[in-house]
Tab-separated table of C-alpha atoms in Angstrom:
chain	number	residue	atom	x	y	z
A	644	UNK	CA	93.291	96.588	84.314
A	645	UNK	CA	92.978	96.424	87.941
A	646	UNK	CA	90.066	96.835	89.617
A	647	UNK	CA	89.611	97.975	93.710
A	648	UNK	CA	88.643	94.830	95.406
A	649	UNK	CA	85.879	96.710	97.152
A	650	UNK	CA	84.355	97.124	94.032
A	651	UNK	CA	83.494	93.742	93.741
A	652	UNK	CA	81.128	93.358	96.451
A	653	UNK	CA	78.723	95.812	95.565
A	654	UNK	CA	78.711	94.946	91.546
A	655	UNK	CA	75.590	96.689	90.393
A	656	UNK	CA	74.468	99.832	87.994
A	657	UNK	CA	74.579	103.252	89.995
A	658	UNK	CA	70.987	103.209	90.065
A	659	UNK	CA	70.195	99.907	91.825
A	660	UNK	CA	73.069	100.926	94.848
A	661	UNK	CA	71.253	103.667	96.802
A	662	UNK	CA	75.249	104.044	98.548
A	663	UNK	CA	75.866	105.481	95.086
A	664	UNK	CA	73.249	108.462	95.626
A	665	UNK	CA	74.931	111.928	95.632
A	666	UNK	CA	75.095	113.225	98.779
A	667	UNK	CA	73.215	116.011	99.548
A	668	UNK	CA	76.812	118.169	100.121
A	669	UNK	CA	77.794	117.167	96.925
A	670	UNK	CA	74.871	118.509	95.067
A	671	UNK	CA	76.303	120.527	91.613
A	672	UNK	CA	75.009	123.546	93.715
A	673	UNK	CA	76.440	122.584	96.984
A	674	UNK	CA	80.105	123.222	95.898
A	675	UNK	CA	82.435	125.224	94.181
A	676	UNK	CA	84.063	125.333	90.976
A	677	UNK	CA	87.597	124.444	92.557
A	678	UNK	CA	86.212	121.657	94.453
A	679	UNK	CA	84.424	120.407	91.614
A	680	UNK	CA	87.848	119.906	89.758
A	681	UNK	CA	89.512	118.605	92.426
A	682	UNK	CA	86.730	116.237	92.617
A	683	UNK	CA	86.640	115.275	89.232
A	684	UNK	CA	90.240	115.051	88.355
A	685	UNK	CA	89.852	112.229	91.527
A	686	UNK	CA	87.155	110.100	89.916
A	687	UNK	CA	88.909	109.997	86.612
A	688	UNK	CA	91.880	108.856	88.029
A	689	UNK	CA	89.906	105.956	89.929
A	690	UNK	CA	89.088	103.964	86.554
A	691	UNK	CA	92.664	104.721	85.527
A	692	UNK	CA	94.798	101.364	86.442
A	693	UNK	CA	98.412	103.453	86.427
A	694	UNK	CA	97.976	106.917	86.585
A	695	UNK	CA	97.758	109.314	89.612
A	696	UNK	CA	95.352	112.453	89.201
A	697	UNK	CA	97.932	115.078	89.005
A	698	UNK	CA	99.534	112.983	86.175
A	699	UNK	CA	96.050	112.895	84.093
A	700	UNK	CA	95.736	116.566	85.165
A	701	UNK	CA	98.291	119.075	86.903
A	702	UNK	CA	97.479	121.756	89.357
A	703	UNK	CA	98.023	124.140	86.189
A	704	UNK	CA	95.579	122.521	84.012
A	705	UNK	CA	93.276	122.720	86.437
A	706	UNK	CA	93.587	126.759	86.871
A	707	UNK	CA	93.108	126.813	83.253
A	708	UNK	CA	89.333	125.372	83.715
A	709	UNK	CA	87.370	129.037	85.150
A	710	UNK	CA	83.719	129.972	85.897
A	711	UNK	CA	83.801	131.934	82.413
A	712	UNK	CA	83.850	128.970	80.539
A	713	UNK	CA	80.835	127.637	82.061
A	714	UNK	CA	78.998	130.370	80.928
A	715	UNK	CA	79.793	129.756	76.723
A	716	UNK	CA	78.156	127.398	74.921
A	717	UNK	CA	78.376	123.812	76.033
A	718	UNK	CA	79.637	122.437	72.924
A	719	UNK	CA	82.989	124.526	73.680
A	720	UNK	CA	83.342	121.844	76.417
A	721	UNK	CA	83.818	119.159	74.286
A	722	UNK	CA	87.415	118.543	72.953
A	723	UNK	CA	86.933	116.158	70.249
A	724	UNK	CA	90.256	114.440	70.405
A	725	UNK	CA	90.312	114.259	74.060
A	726	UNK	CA	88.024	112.466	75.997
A	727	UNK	CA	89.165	112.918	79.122
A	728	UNK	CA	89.419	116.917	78.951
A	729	UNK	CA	85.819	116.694	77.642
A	730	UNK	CA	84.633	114.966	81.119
A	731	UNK	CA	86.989	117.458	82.935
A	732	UNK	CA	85.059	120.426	81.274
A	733	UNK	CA	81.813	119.067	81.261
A	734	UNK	CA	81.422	117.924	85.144
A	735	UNK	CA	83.067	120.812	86.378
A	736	UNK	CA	80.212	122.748	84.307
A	737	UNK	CA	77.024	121.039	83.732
A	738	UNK	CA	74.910	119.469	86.713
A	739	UNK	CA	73.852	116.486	84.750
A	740	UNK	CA	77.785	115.689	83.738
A	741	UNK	CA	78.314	116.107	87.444
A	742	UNK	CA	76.017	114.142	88.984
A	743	UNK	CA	76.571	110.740	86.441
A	744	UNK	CA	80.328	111.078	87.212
A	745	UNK	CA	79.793	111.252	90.901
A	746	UNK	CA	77.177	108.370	91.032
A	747	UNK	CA	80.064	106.048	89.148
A	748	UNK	CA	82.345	106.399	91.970
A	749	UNK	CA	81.972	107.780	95.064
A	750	UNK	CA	84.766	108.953	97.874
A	751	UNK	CA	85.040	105.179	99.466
A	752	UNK	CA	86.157	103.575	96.009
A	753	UNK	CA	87.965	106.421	94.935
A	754	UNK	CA	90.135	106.759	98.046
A	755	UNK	CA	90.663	102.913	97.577
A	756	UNK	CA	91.483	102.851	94.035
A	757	UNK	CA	94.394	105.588	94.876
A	758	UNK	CA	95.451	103.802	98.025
A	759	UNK	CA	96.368	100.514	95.608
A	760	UNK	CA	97.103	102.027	92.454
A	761	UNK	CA	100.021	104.394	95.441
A	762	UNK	CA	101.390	101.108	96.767
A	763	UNK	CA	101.470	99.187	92.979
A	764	UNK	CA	103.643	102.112	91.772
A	765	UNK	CA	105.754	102.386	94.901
A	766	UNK	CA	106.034	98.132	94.882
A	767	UNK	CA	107.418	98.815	91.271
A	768	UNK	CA	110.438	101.087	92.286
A	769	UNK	CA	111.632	98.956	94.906
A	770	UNK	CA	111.121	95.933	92.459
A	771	UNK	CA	112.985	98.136	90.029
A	772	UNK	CA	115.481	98.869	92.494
A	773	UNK	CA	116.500	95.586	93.658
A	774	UNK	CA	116.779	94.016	90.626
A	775	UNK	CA	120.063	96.123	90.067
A	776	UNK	CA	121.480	93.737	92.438
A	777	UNK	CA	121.228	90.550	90.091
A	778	UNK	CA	121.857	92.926	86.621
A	779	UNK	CA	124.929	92.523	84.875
A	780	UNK	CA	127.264	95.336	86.147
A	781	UNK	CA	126.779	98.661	84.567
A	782	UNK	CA	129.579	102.116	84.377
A	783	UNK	CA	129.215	104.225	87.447
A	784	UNK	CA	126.947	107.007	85.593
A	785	UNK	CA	124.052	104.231	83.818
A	786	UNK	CA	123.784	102.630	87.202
A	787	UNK	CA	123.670	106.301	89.097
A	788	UNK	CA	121.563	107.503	87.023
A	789	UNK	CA	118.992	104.149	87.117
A	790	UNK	CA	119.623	105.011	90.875
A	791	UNK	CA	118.667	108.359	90.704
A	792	UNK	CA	115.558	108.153	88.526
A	793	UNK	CA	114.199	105.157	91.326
A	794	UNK	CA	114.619	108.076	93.885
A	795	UNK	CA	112.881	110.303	91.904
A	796	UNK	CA	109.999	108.117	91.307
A	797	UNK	CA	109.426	107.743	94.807
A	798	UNK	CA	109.638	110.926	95.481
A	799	UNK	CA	107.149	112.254	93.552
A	800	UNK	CA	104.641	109.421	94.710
A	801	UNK	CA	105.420	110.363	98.236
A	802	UNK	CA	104.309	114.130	97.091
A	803	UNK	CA	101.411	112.860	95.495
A	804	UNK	CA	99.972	110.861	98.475
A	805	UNK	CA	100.592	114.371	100.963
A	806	UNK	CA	99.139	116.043	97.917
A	807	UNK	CA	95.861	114.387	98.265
A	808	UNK	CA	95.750	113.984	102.125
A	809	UNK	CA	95.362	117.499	101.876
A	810	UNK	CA	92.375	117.724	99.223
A	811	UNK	CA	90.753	114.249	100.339
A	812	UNK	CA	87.196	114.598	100.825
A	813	UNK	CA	84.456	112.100	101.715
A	814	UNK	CA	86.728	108.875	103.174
A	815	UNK	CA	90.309	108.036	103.805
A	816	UNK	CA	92.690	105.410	103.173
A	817	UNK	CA	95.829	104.054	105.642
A	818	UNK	CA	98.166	106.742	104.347
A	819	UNK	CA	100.763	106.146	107.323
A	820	UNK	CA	100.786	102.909	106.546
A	821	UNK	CA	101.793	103.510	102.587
A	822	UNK	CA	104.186	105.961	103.731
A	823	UNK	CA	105.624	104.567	106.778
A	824	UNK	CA	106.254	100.872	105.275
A	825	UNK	CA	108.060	103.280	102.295
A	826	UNK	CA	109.805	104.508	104.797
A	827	UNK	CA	110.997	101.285	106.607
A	828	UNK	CA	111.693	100.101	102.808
A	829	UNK	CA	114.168	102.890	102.113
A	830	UNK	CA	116.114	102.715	105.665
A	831	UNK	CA	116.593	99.045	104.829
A	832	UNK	CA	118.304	99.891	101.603
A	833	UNK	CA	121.294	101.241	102.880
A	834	UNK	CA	124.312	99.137	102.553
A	835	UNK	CA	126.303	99.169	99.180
A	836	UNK	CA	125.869	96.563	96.438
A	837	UNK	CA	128.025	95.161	93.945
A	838	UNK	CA	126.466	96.419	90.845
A	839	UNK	CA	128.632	99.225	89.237
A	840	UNK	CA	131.810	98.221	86.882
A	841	UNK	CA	134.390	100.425	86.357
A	842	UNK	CA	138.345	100.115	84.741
A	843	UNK	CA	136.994	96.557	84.464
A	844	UNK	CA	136.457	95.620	88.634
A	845	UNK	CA	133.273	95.005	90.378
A	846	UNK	CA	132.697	98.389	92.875
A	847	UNK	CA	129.653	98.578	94.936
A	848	UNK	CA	128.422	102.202	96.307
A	849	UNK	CA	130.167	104.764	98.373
A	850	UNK	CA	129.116	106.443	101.820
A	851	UNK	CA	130.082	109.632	100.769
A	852	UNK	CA	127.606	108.854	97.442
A	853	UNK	CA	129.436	111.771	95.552
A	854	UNK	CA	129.467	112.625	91.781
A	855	UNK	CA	131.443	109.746	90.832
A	856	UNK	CA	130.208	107.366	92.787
A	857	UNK	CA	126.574	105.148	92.973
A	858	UNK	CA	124.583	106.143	96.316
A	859	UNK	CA	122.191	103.588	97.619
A	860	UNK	CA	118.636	104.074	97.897
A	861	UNK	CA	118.801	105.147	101.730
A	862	UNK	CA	121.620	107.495	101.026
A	863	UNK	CA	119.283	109.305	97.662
A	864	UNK	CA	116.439	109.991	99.333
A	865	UNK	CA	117.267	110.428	103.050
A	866	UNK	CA	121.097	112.021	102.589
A	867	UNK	CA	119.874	114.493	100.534
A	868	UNK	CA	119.001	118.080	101.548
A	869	UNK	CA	115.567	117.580	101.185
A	870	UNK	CA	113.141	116.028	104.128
A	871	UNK	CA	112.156	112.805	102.670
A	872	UNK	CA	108.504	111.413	103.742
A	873	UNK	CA	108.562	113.895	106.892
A	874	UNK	CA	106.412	116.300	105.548
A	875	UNK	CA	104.216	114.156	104.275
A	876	UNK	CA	103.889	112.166	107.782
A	877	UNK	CA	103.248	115.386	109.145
A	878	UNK	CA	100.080	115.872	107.116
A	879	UNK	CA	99.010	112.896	107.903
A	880	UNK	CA	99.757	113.774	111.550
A	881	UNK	CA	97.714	117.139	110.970
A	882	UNK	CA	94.847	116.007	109.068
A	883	UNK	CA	94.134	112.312	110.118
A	884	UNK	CA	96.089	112.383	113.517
A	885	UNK	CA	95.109	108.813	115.054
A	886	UNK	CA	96.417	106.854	111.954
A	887	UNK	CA	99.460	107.289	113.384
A	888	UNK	CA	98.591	106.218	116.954
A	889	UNK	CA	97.535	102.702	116.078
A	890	UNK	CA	100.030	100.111	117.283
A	891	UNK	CA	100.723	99.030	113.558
A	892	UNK	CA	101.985	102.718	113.408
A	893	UNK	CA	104.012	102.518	116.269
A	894	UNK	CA	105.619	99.445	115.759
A	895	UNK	CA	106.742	100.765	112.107
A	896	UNK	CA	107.746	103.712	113.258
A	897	UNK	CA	110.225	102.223	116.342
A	898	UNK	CA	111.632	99.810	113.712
A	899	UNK	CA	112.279	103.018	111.497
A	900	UNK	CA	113.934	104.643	114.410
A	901	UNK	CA	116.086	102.148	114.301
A	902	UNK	CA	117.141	101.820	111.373
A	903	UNK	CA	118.268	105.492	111.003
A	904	UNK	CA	120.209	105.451	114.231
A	905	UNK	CA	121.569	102.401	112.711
A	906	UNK	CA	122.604	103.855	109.749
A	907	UNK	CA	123.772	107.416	110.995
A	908	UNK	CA	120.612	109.934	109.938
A	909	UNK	CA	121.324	113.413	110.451
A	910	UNK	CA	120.767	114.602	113.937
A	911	UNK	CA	117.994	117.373	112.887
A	912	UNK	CA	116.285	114.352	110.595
A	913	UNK	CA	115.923	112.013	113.164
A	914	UNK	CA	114.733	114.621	115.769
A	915	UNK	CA	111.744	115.816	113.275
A	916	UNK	CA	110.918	112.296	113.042
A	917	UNK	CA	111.025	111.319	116.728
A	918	UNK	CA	108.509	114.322	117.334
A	919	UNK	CA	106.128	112.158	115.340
A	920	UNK	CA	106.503	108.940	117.589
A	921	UNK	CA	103.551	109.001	120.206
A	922	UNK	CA	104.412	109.253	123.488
């Protein structure tokens, strides 16, 4: 299991690091019942080496957990073949359960833990990705669809990080960086590989990237209909606007610009990104 490297310079018992104290704005009565799942759900997640929080808990688990059931008895909160339901029910309701969880990992170690766990998940699709260029050559539809479910996968880890920008409480973690080197990533994964077999020849991908054909990485997640990373960049823009002024940020994001000139971005996708670029 992988640990946050922070967490090895302060290795010592909750009780002995007076950091680990519970703020006094995170007192059980200091917040809600929705922030106290949100909050939970997050330090879960931290001592988990692969999963993200919505993936231990969805949005609609978490509507399921309501003030009522804080009110029944509290061994109702226990679900004896699931541990981590039991900790979900039992922090969001009882002060005691609250304030041990808290004290085990507060908002600096958390926000790490998801920042590293983000970027060994996204490391793994483009790992995944690129090895399809030294595989044996597949049909058009196994390699498509390996393709495909790459896309996907960053996808939905590119939701998850504007996801929690959003809900982040406490600290903060170089989101712009995660999402702009993702970014940069993609864009250079445009041109077509030799990888697909089919009527026994060797056939890389297409630029059209239609049904019958492999697209590249660039072309599934940026030549789609859907505005890859932008929204997300725009949350971080909203919500933590300097991370995106810092010349690390700005040198990414001229590189990305580019790259999509380069390879031929939509006019409308390119202008939403440009409105990003500082001045």
């Amino acid at each position: 299991m992988s640990t946050p490297t922070l967490q090895f310079s302060n290795l010592c018992l909750p009780e002995d690091n007076p950091d680990q104290r519970v703020e006094e704005e995170m007192r059980f009565d200091r917040t809600t019942l929705e922030e106290r799942k949100i909050i939970v759900r997050d330090i879960i997640a931290s001592f988990e080496p692969r999963d993200l929080p919505s993936e231990l808990f969805s949005d609609e688990t978490l509507q399921r957990i309501t003030a009522e059931q804080g009110n029944r008895r509290s061994s109702e909160w226990t679900i004896h073949d699931d541990l981590k339901a039991s900790l979900m029910q039992w922090c969001c309701h009882d002060p005691g359960g609250w304030t041990l969880l808290c004290r085990m990992h507060g908002p600096a170690i958390r926000a790490l833990s998801f920042e590293q766990k983000v970027e060994r998940r996204l490391e793994e699709q483009f790992e995944t990705y690129d090895a399809l260029y030294s595989a044996p050559p597949g049909s058009v539809n196994l390699i498509r669809g390996r393709v495909l479910e790459i896309c996907d996968g960053i996808r939905m880890i590119v939701d998850e990080v504007e996801a929690d920008i959003n809900i982040r409480t406490g600290s903060q973690y170089n989101a712009a960086k995660i999402l702009l080197d993702t970014f940069r990533r993609v864009c250079g994964r445009s041109t077509d590989v030799p990888f697909v077999r089919r009527s026994g020849r060797r056939e890389g991908t297409s630029a059209s990237a239609g049904a019958d054909t492999v697209p590249t990485l660039y072309q599934g997640l940026i030549g789609g209909t859907t505005p890859f990373i932008l929204d997300a960049l725009e949350t971080v823009q909203e919500k933590w606007p300097r991370s995106l002024g810092t010349e690390e940020a700005r040198t990414l994001m001229r590189g990305i610009n580019e790259l999509l000139v380069e390879n031929g971005a939509p006019r409308g996708y390119l202008n939403r990104f440009r409105a990003l670029m500082p001045e």
